[in-house]
């Protein structure tokens, strides 16, 4: 369904030529995600998860290698055909991105109007989708009358309104509490069971660990790990006494109780600590 | 993409961006008014030329009953005097300068007058006696008008010799200057309008970036993304163009038809018919400029 072949994404090519410290957002990534898969993308902030998703959407075009979606090399799709590619892909974000002036029904209907669906198709299909995400009876609510979890359900409903084959989710539970997140994961799981390929970038270890799905870990733009039923992390960064940094296989005794000599920190705190 | 949906988007864009839309309307309105004014002035010149320019270069007006010209002391021109003038026009001294000439009686003058003002009420109030009889002389070289004037001005029965061409040229050059000024102002204003449409569309794209972002993600085609913005610019310009046409129509109707044409009865004026010829071009110009300007802006600020 989705295939990356030696994909490299250098954001600012000019500055890369000029200075050495610019590194690619993705670096020589090769991976295949099959139809019907459910894959988590994990990795520290800046490791290239969003870059991975944006390449699939062709929001950006790889500077090296090729990205294939449903058998097509997306770089070869002429720009006027890109909308057609995107109609086959649903996207959900951390910040929901609902239209505040439109109610729940209209927000979902918007996606169908944009691609030119008829009024009757919209009238029939939107309630079905809202039922799938568990929002029956809330069609008339405005986004600001919904909880964060409910807003994310609306966003998911909008993403799947045009029956995409692929659903990309970039930290969809990033703004939600654990209990609400579980609800969202159940919705995504249900969508996946209907045959949609789901790729979800996340920092939420609890979810990854409990779902036991495929886990792809990125680090500095490279694939570190690709497990079919993985956990959030198997490696933790460790800082040695002399200041050098390295990744080590997770050793619970080491990072739960830092021993003398090594100071380790939990991977979820790295955003602030890493330069 | 359904038309109703696009129009809904246009409507919400126009509402959210109202003050900018109003300024686009006003600027296109003013600039197109100047363009239209210039066009109408050129049509006025053509109108006047069409009637007079080739027909007559020099008019030798003959004395009427009540003329006060130095040669008119004996009242109206006599049969003999008229014959003398006519043979003078045919004489060897004058012939080389004259291409042709014809006599216009009072009745013919009236007929011409009526032809020229066939749609105005004043043509009925004028009688043949109020109009002078004349010889209408076309010159081989219009520049040699002075010779004819010298030869005929002193003849008995001649009231006055008028180089109508010179009179017309003077009027034309004034109108021409005015229309160039109008075109100059229009040019600057059109530049303003084009830039303002660009700014407005940019602002509008910014205000609606949420919607367009979502539209892009769910696979809106380029045209359905851009069309609402282009229509926003085009509709504003269209309103401006309609206002300009309306103002031009009112100006011609109330200033020319109802005033100037009555005051200067012997001049051919444009009428509201000409406004209806100019208006479609103004509308086209406004729409095309706004459309192009918004498309160019969108290429930079609304990527698909
Ligand atoms: N538009 C851009 N221009 C330049 N560099 C960018 C751009 N977007 C991302 N990058 C860089 O590419 C790298 C990968 O970024 P990316 O957004 O993919 O990370 P991420 O894994 O999604 O991080 P997070 O978990 O914080 O969302 C980072 O170093 C980032 O600075
Ligand atoms: Mg990201």
Coordinates of C-alpha atoms and ligand atoms in Angstrom, one line a residue:
Chain A
X1 CA 0.0 0.0 0.0
X2 CA 2.8 2.4 1.0
X3 CA 6.4 1.9 0.1
X4 CA 9.4 4.1 0.8
X5 CA 12.5 3.3 -1.2
X6 CA 15.7 4.9 0.2
X7 CA 13.7 8.1 0.9
X8 CA 15.7 11.1 2.0
X9 CA 14.1 14.4 2.8
X10 CA 16.4 17.4 3.0
X11 CA 14.3 20.4 3.9
X12 CA 16.6 23.2 3.1
X13 CA 19.0 22.1 0.5
X14 CA 20.8 25.4 0.2
X15 CA 21.7 25.7 3.8
X16 CA 22.8 22.1 3.8
X17 CA 25.3 22.8 1.2
X18 CA 26.4 25.8 3.2
X19 CA 26.6 24.4 6.7
X20 CA 27.3 21.0 8.0
X21 CA 24.9 20.8 11.0
X22 CA 21.7 20.7 8.9
X23 CA 20.5 17.2 8.8
X24 CA 17.8 15.6 6.7
X25 CA 14.3 15.2 8.1
X26 CA 14.4 11.7 6.8
X27 CA 17.5 9.9 5.9
X28 CA 17.6 6.9 3.5
X29 CA 14.4 5.3 4.8
X30 CA 13.1 2.1 3.2
X31 CA 9.9 0.5 4.5
X32 CA 6.7 -1.1 3.3
X33 CA 3.3 -0.8 4.9
X34 CA 0.8 -3.3 3.6
X35 CA -2.9 -2.8 3.0
X36 CA -4.8 -3.2 6.2
X37 CA -1.8 -2.6 8.5
X38 CA -1.9 -0.6 11.7
X39 CA 1.5 1.0 12.3
X40 CA 2.7 3.3 15.0
X41 CA 5.4 5.7 14.2
X42 CA 7.4 6.6 17.3
X43 CA 10.6 8.5 18.0
X44 CA 11.8 11.6 19.7
X45 CA 10.6 15.0 18.6
X46 CA 12.2 16.0 15.4
X47 CA 12.9 12.4 14.4
X48 CA 10.9 12.7 11.2
X49 CA 7.5 11.3 12.0
X50 CA 5.5 14.2 10.6
X51 CA 7.9 14.3 7.7
X52 CA 7.1 10.7 6.9
X53 CA 3.4 11.4 6.9
X54 CA 3.7 14.6 4.8
X55 CA 5.6 12.6 2.2
X56 CA 2.8 10.2 1.8
X57 CA 0.3 13.1 1.4
X58 CA 2.7 14.7 -1.1
X59 CA 2.6 17.9 0.9
X60 CA 6.3 17.7 0.3
X61 CA 8.3 15.7 -2.3
X62 CA 11.3 13.6 -1.3
X63 CA 14.7 15.0 -2.3
X64 CA 16.0 11.4 -2.7
X65 CA 14.5 8.0 -3.3
X66 CA 10.8 7.4 -4.1
X67 CA 7.5 7.2 -2.2
X68 CA 4.9 4.8 -3.6
X69 CA 1.3 5.1 -2.5
X70 CA -1.2 2.5 -3.8
X71 CA 1.3 1.6 -6.5
X72 CA 2.0 5.1 -7.7
X73 CA 5.2 7.0 -7.3
X74 CA 3.8 10.2 -5.8
X75 CA 6.6 12.4 -7.1
X76 CA 5.5 11.5 -10.6
X77 CA 1.8 12.4 -10.0
X78 CA 1.2 15.7 -11.9
X79 CA 0.1 18.5 -9.5
X80 CA -3.5 18.6 -10.9
X81 CA -3.8 14.9 -9.9
X82 CA -2.6 15.4 -6.3
X83 CA -6.1 16.1 -5.0
X84 CA -7.1 12.7 -6.3
X85 CA -4.3 11.1 -4.3
X86 CA -5.4 13.0 -1.2
X87 CA -9.0 11.9 -1.6
X88 CA -7.7 8.4 -0.9
X89 CA -6.0 9.4 2.3
X90 CA -7.6 10.7 5.5
X91 CA -5.7 12.8 7.9
X92 CA -6.1 13.6 11.6
X93 CA -4.1 16.0 13.7
X94 CA -3.3 16.7 17.3
X95 CA -5.2 20.0 17.1
X96 CA -8.4 18.6 15.5
X97 CA -8.6 21.4 12.9
X98 CA -12.4 21.7 12.9
X99 CA -14.2 24.7 11.3
X100 CA -15.5 26.7 14.3
X101 CA -18.5 28.2 12.6
X102 CA -19.8 24.9 11.4
X103 CA -21.6 22.3 13.5
X104 CA -20.6 18.6 13.7
X105 CA -22.7 17.5 10.8
X106 CA -21.4 20.4 8.6
X107 CA -17.8 19.8 9.5
X108 CA -18.0 16.2 8.3
X109 CA -20.2 17.2 5.3
X110 CA -17.6 19.8 4.3
X111 CA -15.2 17.1 3.3
X112 CA -17.8 15.5 1.1
X113 CA -18.9 18.8 -0.4
X114 CA -15.4 19.7 -1.3
X115 CA -15.1 16.6 -3.5
X116 CA -18.5 17.3 -5.1
X117 CA -20.7 14.7 -3.4
X118 CA -24.4 15.2 -3.9
X119 CA -26.6 16.5 -1.1
X120 CA -28.4 13.2 -0.8
X121 CA -25.2 11.2 -0.5
X122 CA -24.1 13.6 2.2
X123 CA -27.4 13.2 4.0
X124 CA -27.1 9.5 4.0
X125 CA -23.4 9.0 4.7
X126 CA -22.6 11.6 7.4
X127 CA -24.8 10.0 10.1
X128 CA -23.3 6.6 9.4
X129 CA -19.8 8.0 9.8
X130 CA -20.8 9.9 13.0
X131 CA -22.2 6.6 14.3
X132 CA -19.0 4.8 13.6
X133 CA -17.0 7.3 15.7
X134 CA -19.6 7.3 18.4
X135 CA -21.2 10.7 18.0
X136 CA -24.8 9.8 17.3
X137 CA -27.2 12.6 18.4
X138 CA -24.5 15.3 18.5
X139 CA -24.9 16.4 14.8
X140 CA -26.1 19.9 15.7
X141 CA -23.4 20.8 18.3
X142 CA -20.8 23.4 17.5
X143 CA -17.2 22.4 18.0
X144 CA -16.8 24.6 21.1
X145 CA -19.7 22.7 22.7
X146 CA -17.7 19.4 22.5
X147 CA -15.0 17.9 24.7
X148 CA -11.5 17.4 23.2
X149 CA -12.2 13.7 22.7
X150 CA -15.4 14.4 20.9
X151 CA -13.8 17.0 18.7
X152 CA -11.2 14.5 17.7
X153 CA -13.9 12.1 16.9
X154 CA -15.4 14.7 14.6
X155 CA -12.0 15.1 12.9
X156 CA -11.7 11.4 12.4
X157 CA -15.2 11.3 11.0
X158 CA -14.3 14.0 8.6
X159 CA -11.1 12.2 7.6
X160 CA -12.9 9.0 6.8
X161 CA -16.0 10.6 5.2
X162 CA -14.7 10.0 1.7
X163 CA -13.9 6.4 2.5
X164 CA -10.1 6.7 2.2
X165 CA -7.9 3.6 1.9
X166 CA -5.4 5.1 4.2
X167 CA -5.8 7.0 7.4
X168 CA -2.8 9.1 8.7
X169 CA -2.9 10.3 12.3
X170 CA -0.3 12.7 13.6
X171 CA -0.4 12.5 17.4
X172 CA -4.2 12.3 17.5
X173 CA -4.2 11.7 21.2
X174 CA -1.6 14.4 22.0
X175 CA -4.2 16.7 23.6
X176 CA -6.3 14.1 25.3
X177 CA -6.3 12.4 28.7
X178 CA -5.5 8.6 28.8
X179 CA -9.1 7.5 29.2
X180 CA -10.3 9.6 26.3
X181 CA -7.3 8.5 24.2
X182 CA -8.4 4.9 24.7
X183 CA -11.8 5.8 23.2
X184 CA -10.1 7.4 20.2
X185 CA -7.9 4.3 19.7
X186 CA -11.0 2.1 19.7
X187 CA -12.4 4.2 16.9
X188 CA -9.2 4.0 14.9
X189 CA -9.0 0.3 15.6
X190 CA -12.6 -0.1 14.3
X191 CA -11.7 1.8 11.2
X192 CA -8.6 -0.4 10.7
X193 CA -10.8 -3.5 11.1
X194 CA -13.0 -2.2 8.2
X195 CA -9.9 -2.5 6.0
X196 CA -8.3 0.9 6.2
X197 CA -4.6 1.1 6.5
X198 CA -3.8 3.3 9.6
X199 CA -0.5 5.0 10.3
X200 CA -0.3 6.9 13.6
X201 CA 2.6 9.0 14.8
X202 CA 2.5 9.2 18.6
X203 CA 4.4 9.9 21.7
X204 CA 1.9 8.0 23.8
X205 CA 3.7 5.0 25.2
X206 CA 0.8 3.6 27.1
X207 CA -1.3 3.3 23.9
X208 CA 1.5 1.7 21.9
X209 CA 2.3 -0.8 24.6
X210 CA -1.2 -1.8 25.1
X211 CA -2.2 -2.1 21.4
X212 CA 0.6 -4.4 20.4
X213 CA 0.7 -3.4 16.8
X214 CA 3.5 -2.8 14.4
X215 CA 5.9 -0.2 15.7
X216 CA 8.3 1.8 13.5
X217 CA 10.8 3.8 15.5
X218 CA 12.6 6.7 13.9
X219 CA 15.6 8.5 15.2
X220 CA 17.3 11.4 13.6
X221 CA 15.5 10.5 10.3
X222 CA 16.5 6.9 10.3
X223 CA 14.5 3.8 11.0
X224 CA 15.8 2.3 14.3
X225 CA 13.4 -0.5 14.8
X226 CA 10.5 -2.1 13.0
X227 CA 8.6 -4.6 15.0
X228 CA 5.3 -6.3 14.1
X229 CA 3.9 -6.3 17.7
X230 CA 6.2 -3.8 19.4
X231 CA 6.4 -1.6 22.4
X232 CA 6.9 2.1 22.5
X233 CA 10.6 1.8 23.1
X234 CA 13.4 -0.7 23.5
X235 CA 16.2 1.8 23.7
X236 CA 16.8 4.6 26.0
X237 CA 19.3 7.5 25.6
X238 CA 22.1 7.5 28.2
X239 CA 24.6 10.2 29.0
X240 CA 27.9 8.9 30.1
X241 CA 30.0 10.7 32.7
X242 CA 32.3 12.2 30.1
X243 CA 29.3 13.9 28.5
X244 CA 29.0 11.5 25.4
X245 CA 25.6 10.3 24.7
X246 CA 24.5 6.9 23.4
X247 CA 21.5 4.7 23.0
X248 CA 21.3 1.5 25.0
X249 CA 19.0 -1.4 25.2
X250 CA 16.4 -0.6 27.8
X251 CA 17.5 -1.9 31.2
X252 CA 14.9 -1.1 33.7
X253 CA 17.3 -1.1 36.6
X254 CA 19.3 1.6 34.8
X255 CA 16.7 4.1 34.0
X256 CA 14.3 3.7 36.9
X257 CA 17.0 4.3 39.3
X258 CA 20.0 6.0 37.8
X259 CA 23.1 4.3 39.0
X260 CA 26.2 6.2 39.8
X261 CA 28.2 7.1 36.8
X262 CA 25.4 7.1 34.3
X263 CA 22.6 9.5 34.3
X264 CA 19.7 8.4 32.2
X265 CA 16.4 10.0 31.5
X266 CA 13.1 8.7 30.4
X267 CA 12.6 9.0 26.6
X268 CA 9.5 11.1 27.0
X269 CA 11.4 14.0 28.6
X270 CA 13.9 14.2 25.8
X271 CA 12.1 17.1 24.0
X272 CA 13.4 19.6 26.5
X273 CA 16.8 18.1 27.2
X274 CA 18.0 17.4 23.7
X275 CA 19.3 20.3 21.8
Chain B
X1 CA -17.8 20.7 -6.8
X2 CA -21.3 22.0 -6.5
X3 CA -22.1 25.5 -7.5
X4 CA -24.1 26.2 -4.3
X5 CA -21.2 25.2 -2.2
X6 CA -18.8 27.5 -4.1
X7 CA -21.2 30.4 -3.9
X8 CA -21.6 29.8 -0.1
X9 CA -17.8 30.0 0.2
X10 CA -17.7 33.2 -1.8
X11 CA -20.5 34.7 0.3
X12 CA -18.6 33.9 3.5
X13 CA -15.4 35.4 2.0
X14 CA -17.1 38.6 1.0
X15 CA -18.7 39.0 4.5
X16 CA -15.5 38.3 6.4
X17 CA -13.5 40.6 4.3
X18 CA -16.1 43.3 3.9
X19 CA -14.1 46.5 4.3
X20 CA -11.5 45.3 1.8
X21 CA -14.2 44.3 -0.6
X22 CA -15.8 47.7 -0.4
X23 CA -12.5 49.4 -1.2
X24 CA -12.0 47.1 -4.2
X25 CA -15.5 48.1 -5.4
X26 CA -14.8 51.8 -4.9
X27 CA -11.4 51.8 -6.6
X28 CA -12.6 49.8 -9.6
X29 CA -15.6 52.0 -9.8
X30 CA -13.5 55.2 -9.9
X31 CA -10.9 53.8 -12.3
X32 CA -13.5 52.4 -14.7
X33 CA -15.4 55.7 -14.6
X34 CA -12.3 57.5 -15.8
X35 CA -11.7 54.9 -18.5
X36 CA -15.4 55.2 -19.6
X37 CA -15.2 59.0 -19.6
X38 CA -12.1 58.9 -21.9
X39 CA -13.9 56.4 -24.2
X40 CA -17.0 58.6 -24.3
X41 CA -15.0 61.7 -25.1
X42 CA -13.3 59.9 -28.0
X43 CA -16.7 58.9 -29.2
X44 CA -17.9 62.5 -28.9
X45 CA -15.0 63.5 -31.2
X46 CA -15.9 60.8 -33.7
X47 CA -19.5 61.8 -33.6
X48 CA -18.6 65.4 -34.4
X49 CA -16.1 64.4 -37.1
X50 CA -18.6 62.1 -38.7
X51 CA -21.1 64.8 -39.3
X52 CA -18.9 67.8 -40.2
X53 CA -15.3 66.9 -40.8
X54 CA -15.4 65.8 -44.4
X55 CA -18.4 67.6 -45.5
X56 CA -17.3 71.1 -45.0
X57 CA -14.1 73.0 -44.4
X58 CA -15.2 76.6 -45.0
X59 CA -18.6 78.0 -44.8
X60 CA -19.4 81.3 -46.4
X61 CA -22.5 82.5 -44.6
X62 CA -24.6 84.9 -46.5
X63 CA -26.5 87.9 -45.0
X64 CA -29.9 87.3 -43.5
X65 CA -32.6 89.9 -42.7
X66 CA -31.1 91.0 -39.4
X67 CA -27.4 90.4 -39.7
X68 CA -25.0 93.1 -38.4
X69 CA -22.0 92.1 -40.6
X70 CA -20.2 95.1 -42.3
X71 CA -21.3 93.8 -45.7
X72 CA -24.9 93.3 -44.6
X73 CA -26.0 96.9 -44.4
X74 CA -28.5 96.4 -47.2
X75 CA -30.2 93.6 -45.4
X76 CA -30.6 90.1 -46.8
X77 CA -28.3 89.0 -49.6
X78 CA -29.8 89.6 -53.1
X79 CA -30.1 87.3 -56.0
X80 CA -27.3 89.2 -57.9
X81 CA -24.9 89.2 -55.0
X82 CA -25.4 85.4 -54.6
X83 CA -24.7 85.0 -58.3
X84 CA -21.5 87.0 -58.0
X85 CA -20.2 85.0 -55.1
X86 CA -21.0 81.8 -57.0
X87 CA -19.2 82.9 -60.2
X88 CA -16.3 84.1 -58.1
X89 CA -16.1 80.5 -56.6
X90 CA -15.9 79.2 -60.2
X91 CA -13.4 81.8 -61.4
X92 CA -9.9 81.0 -62.5
X93 CA -8.3 82.8 -59.5
X94 CA -10.2 80.7 -57.0
X95 CA -10.7 77.4 -58.8
X96 CA -7.3 75.9 -58.1
X97 CA -8.0 76.0 -54.3
X98 CA -11.5 74.7 -54.4
X99 CA -12.2 71.1 -54.7
X100 CA -15.9 71.6 -54.8
X101 CA -18.6 73.8 -53.4
X102 CA -22.3 73.7 -52.9
X103 CA -25.0 76.1 -52.0
X104 CA -27.1 75.4 -48.9
X105 CA -30.4 77.2 -48.8
X106 CA -32.2 78.0 -45.5
X107 CA -34.5 75.0 -46.2
X108 CA -31.5 72.6 -46.7
X109 CA -29.9 74.0 -43.6
X110 CA -33.0 73.2 -41.7
X111 CA -33.1 69.7 -43.1
X112 CA -29.4 69.1 -42.1
X113 CA -30.2 70.5 -38.7
X114 CA -33.1 68.1 -38.3
X115 CA -31.0 65.2 -39.4
X116 CA -28.4 66.0 -36.9
X117 CA -30.8 66.4 -34.0
X118 CA -33.6 64.1 -35.0
X119 CA -34.2 62.9 -31.6
X120 CA -34.3 66.1 -29.7
X121 CA -37.2 68.3 -29.1
X122 CA -35.5 71.5 -30.2
X123 CA -35.4 70.5 -33.9
X124 CA -39.1 71.3 -34.0
X125 CA -38.7 74.8 -32.5
X126 CA -36.2 75.9 -35.1
X127 CA -37.5 77.4 -38.4
X128 CA -35.8 77.8 -41.8
X129 CA -35.7 81.6 -41.3
X130 CA -33.5 81.3 -38.3
X131 CA -30.8 79.5 -40.2
X132 CA -28.5 81.4 -42.6
X133 CA -28.0 80.3 -46.2
X134 CA -24.4 79.6 -47.1
X135 CA -21.9 78.3 -49.6
X136 CA -20.1 75.2 -48.4
X137 CA -16.6 75.0 -49.8
X138 CA -14.2 72.1 -49.7
X139 CA -10.6 73.1 -50.2
X140 CA -8.0 71.2 -52.0
X141 CA -5.6 72.1 -49.2
X142 CA -7.4 73.1 -46.0
X143 CA -4.3 75.1 -44.9
X144 CA -5.1 77.7 -47.7
X145 CA -8.2 78.8 -45.9
X146 CA -6.8 82.3 -45.4
X147 CA -6.9 83.0 -49.2
X148 CA -10.6 82.2 -49.4
X149 CA -11.3 84.2 -46.4
X150 CA -9.6 87.3 -47.8
X151 CA -11.3 87.0 -51.2
X152 CA -14.8 86.6 -49.9
X153 CA -15.0 88.4 -46.6
X154 CA -15.2 91.8 -48.3
X155 CA -17.8 90.8 -50.9
X156 CA -21.3 92.3 -50.6
X157 CA -23.9 89.9 -49.2
X158 CA -21.3 87.9 -47.3
X159 CA -21.9 87.9 -43.5
X160 CA -18.9 85.9 -42.3
X161 CA -16.4 83.3 -43.6
X162 CA -15.9 80.6 -41.1
X163 CA -13.3 77.8 -41.2
X164 CA -15.3 75.3 -39.4
X165 CA -12.5 72.9 -39.5
X166 CA -10.4 75.2 -37.4
X167 CA -13.2 75.6 -34.9
X168 CA -13.6 71.8 -34.7
X169 CA -9.9 71.2 -34.4
X170 CA -9.9 73.5 -31.4
X171 CA -12.7 71.7 -29.7
X172 CA -11.2 68.3 -30.6
X173 CA -7.9 69.2 -29.1
X174 CA -9.5 70.2 -25.9
X175 CA -11.5 67.0 -25.7
X176 CA -8.4 65.1 -26.7
X177 CA -6.4 66.6 -23.9
X178 CA -9.2 65.9 -21.4
X179 CA -9.5 62.3 -22.5
X180 CA -5.7 61.8 -22.2
X181 CA -5.9 63.2 -18.7
X182 CA -8.7 60.9 -18.0
X183 CA -6.7 57.9 -19.4
X184 CA -3.7 58.9 -17.3
X185 CA -5.8 59.0 -14.1
X186 CA -7.5 55.8 -15.1
X187 CA -4.1 54.1 -15.6
X188 CA -3.0 55.0 -12.1
X189 CA -6.3 54.0 -10.6
X190 CA -6.3 50.7 -12.5
X191 CA -2.9 50.0 -11.1
X192 CA -4.3 50.7 -7.6
X193 CA -7.3 48.5 -8.3
X194 CA -5.1 45.6 -9.5
X195 CA -2.8 45.8 -6.5
X196 CA -5.7 46.2 -4.1
X197 CA -7.4 43.1 -5.6
X198 CA -4.2 41.3 -5.0
X199 CA -3.9 42.4 -1.4
X200 CA -7.6 41.7 -0.7
X201 CA -7.3 38.2 -2.1
X202 CA -4.2 37.6 -0.1
X203 CA -5.9 38.8 3.1
X204 CA -8.9 36.7 2.3
X205 CA -6.7 33.6 1.7
X206 CA -5.1 34.3 5.1
X207 CA -8.4 34.7 6.9
X208 CA -9.7 31.4 5.4
X209 CA -6.5 29.4 5.7
X210 CA -8.2 27.0 8.1
X211 CA -10.8 26.1 5.5
X212 CA -8.4 26.0 2.6
X213 CA -6.0 23.8 4.7
X214 CA -8.8 21.3 5.3
X215 CA -10.0 21.5 1.7
X216 CA -6.5 20.7 0.5
X217 CA -6.3 17.7 2.9
X218 CA -9.5 16.2 1.9
X219 CA -8.5 16.5 -1.8
X220 CA -10.2 19.7 -3.1
X221 CA -9.1 20.3 -6.7
X222 CA -7.1 23.3 -7.5
X223 CA -10.0 25.0 -9.2
X224 CA -12.4 24.5 -6.3
X225 CA -9.8 25.8 -4.0
X226 CA -9.1 28.9 -6.0
X227 CA -12.5 29.6 -7.6
X228 CA -14.1 31.1 -4.4
X229 CA -11.2 33.6 -4.1
X230 CA -11.2 34.5 -7.8
X231 CA -15.0 35.0 -7.8
X232 CA -14.6 37.2 -4.7
X233 CA -12.3 39.5 -6.6
X234 CA -14.3 39.3 -9.8
X235 CA -17.6 40.0 -8.1
X236 CA -16.2 43.1 -6.4
X237 CA -14.8 44.4 -9.7
X238 CA -18.1 43.6 -11.4
X239 CA -20.0 45.7 -8.8
X240 CA -17.5 48.5 -9.4
X241 CA -17.9 48.3 -13.1
X242 CA -21.7 48.3 -12.9
X243 CA -21.5 51.4 -10.6
X244 CA -19.2 53.1 -13.1
X245 CA -21.5 52.3 -16.0
X246 CA -24.5 53.6 -14.0
X247 CA -22.7 56.9 -13.2
X248 CA -21.6 57.4 -16.8
X249 CA -25.2 56.8 -17.9
X250 CA -26.5 59.3 -15.4
X251 CA -23.9 61.8 -16.4
X252 CA -24.7 61.5 -20.1
X253 CA -28.4 61.5 -19.5
X254 CA -28.6 64.5 -17.2
X255 CA -25.6 66.6 -18.2
X256 CA -25.5 66.0 -22.0
X257 CA -29.0 65.0 -23.1
X258 CA -30.8 67.3 -20.8
X259 CA -28.5 70.2 -20.7
X260 CA -25.6 70.6 -23.1
X261 CA -27.5 69.2 -26.1
X262 CA -30.2 71.8 -25.4
X263 CA -27.9 74.7 -24.9
X264 CA -25.7 74.0 -28.0
X265 CA -28.2 73.1 -30.5
X266 CA -25.8 73.1 -33.5
X267 CA -23.5 70.5 -32.0
X268 CA -23.7 66.8 -32.3
X269 CA -23.5 65.1 -28.9
X270 CA -23.2 61.5 -27.8
X271 CA -26.1 60.1 -26.0
X272 CA -27.0 57.2 -23.6
X273 CA -26.7 54.8 -26.6
X274 CA -22.9 55.3 -26.6
X275 CA -22.8 54.5 -22.8
X276 CA -24.4 51.2 -23.6
X277 CA -21.7 50.5 -26.1
X278 CA -18.9 51.4 -23.6
X279 CA -20.4 49.7 -20.5
X280 CA -19.8 46.0 -21.6
X281 CA -16.1 46.8 -22.3
X282 CA -15.8 48.4 -18.9
X283 CA -17.3 45.4 -17.2
X284 CA -15.1 43.1 -19.3
X285 CA -12.0 45.1 -18.4
X286 CA -12.9 45.1 -14.6
X287 CA -13.6 41.4 -14.6
X288 CA -10.5 40.4 -16.5
X289 CA -8.2 42.6 -14.5
X290 CA -9.6 41.3 -11.2
X291 CA -9.5 37.7 -12.4
X292 CA -5.9 37.9 -13.6
X293 CA -4.8 39.8 -10.5
X294 CA -6.4 37.2 -8.1
X295 CA -5.1 34.2 -10.0
X296 CA -1.5 35.7 -10.0
X297 CA -1.8 36.3 -6.2
X298 CA -3.2 32.8 -5.5
X299 CA -0.3 31.2 -7.4
X300 CA 1.9 32.6 -4.7
X301 CA -0.3 32.4 -1.6
X302 CA -2.5 29.4 -2.1
X303 CA -0.5 26.4 -3.1
X304 CA -2.3 23.2 -3.8
Ligands
LIG1 N1 9.2 22.9 7.0 C1 10.4 22.5 7.4 N2 11.5 23.2 7.1 C2 12.7 22.9 7.5 N3 12.9 21.9 8.4 C3 11.9 21.2 8.8 C4 10.5 21.5 8.4 N4 9.7 20.6 8.9 C5 10.5 19.8 9.7 N5 11.7 20.1 9.6 C6 12.9 19.4 10.3 O1 12.8 18.1 10.0 C7 13.1 17.3 11.1 C8 12.0 16.3 11.3 O2 10.8 17.0 11.7 P1 9.4 16.3 11.9 O3 8.4 17.4 12.0 O4 9.2 15.3 10.9 O5 9.6 15.7 13.3 P2 8.5 14.9 14.2 O6 9.1 13.5 14.4 O7 7.2 15.0 13.7 O8 8.6 15.7 15.6 P3 7.4 15.9 16.7 O9 7.3 14.6 17.4 O10 7.9 17.0 17.5 O11 6.2 16.2 15.9 C9 13.3 18.2 12.3 O12 14.7 18.4 12.4 C10 12.7 19.5 11.8 O13 13.4 20.6 12.3
LIG2 MG1 5.4 15.9 14.2

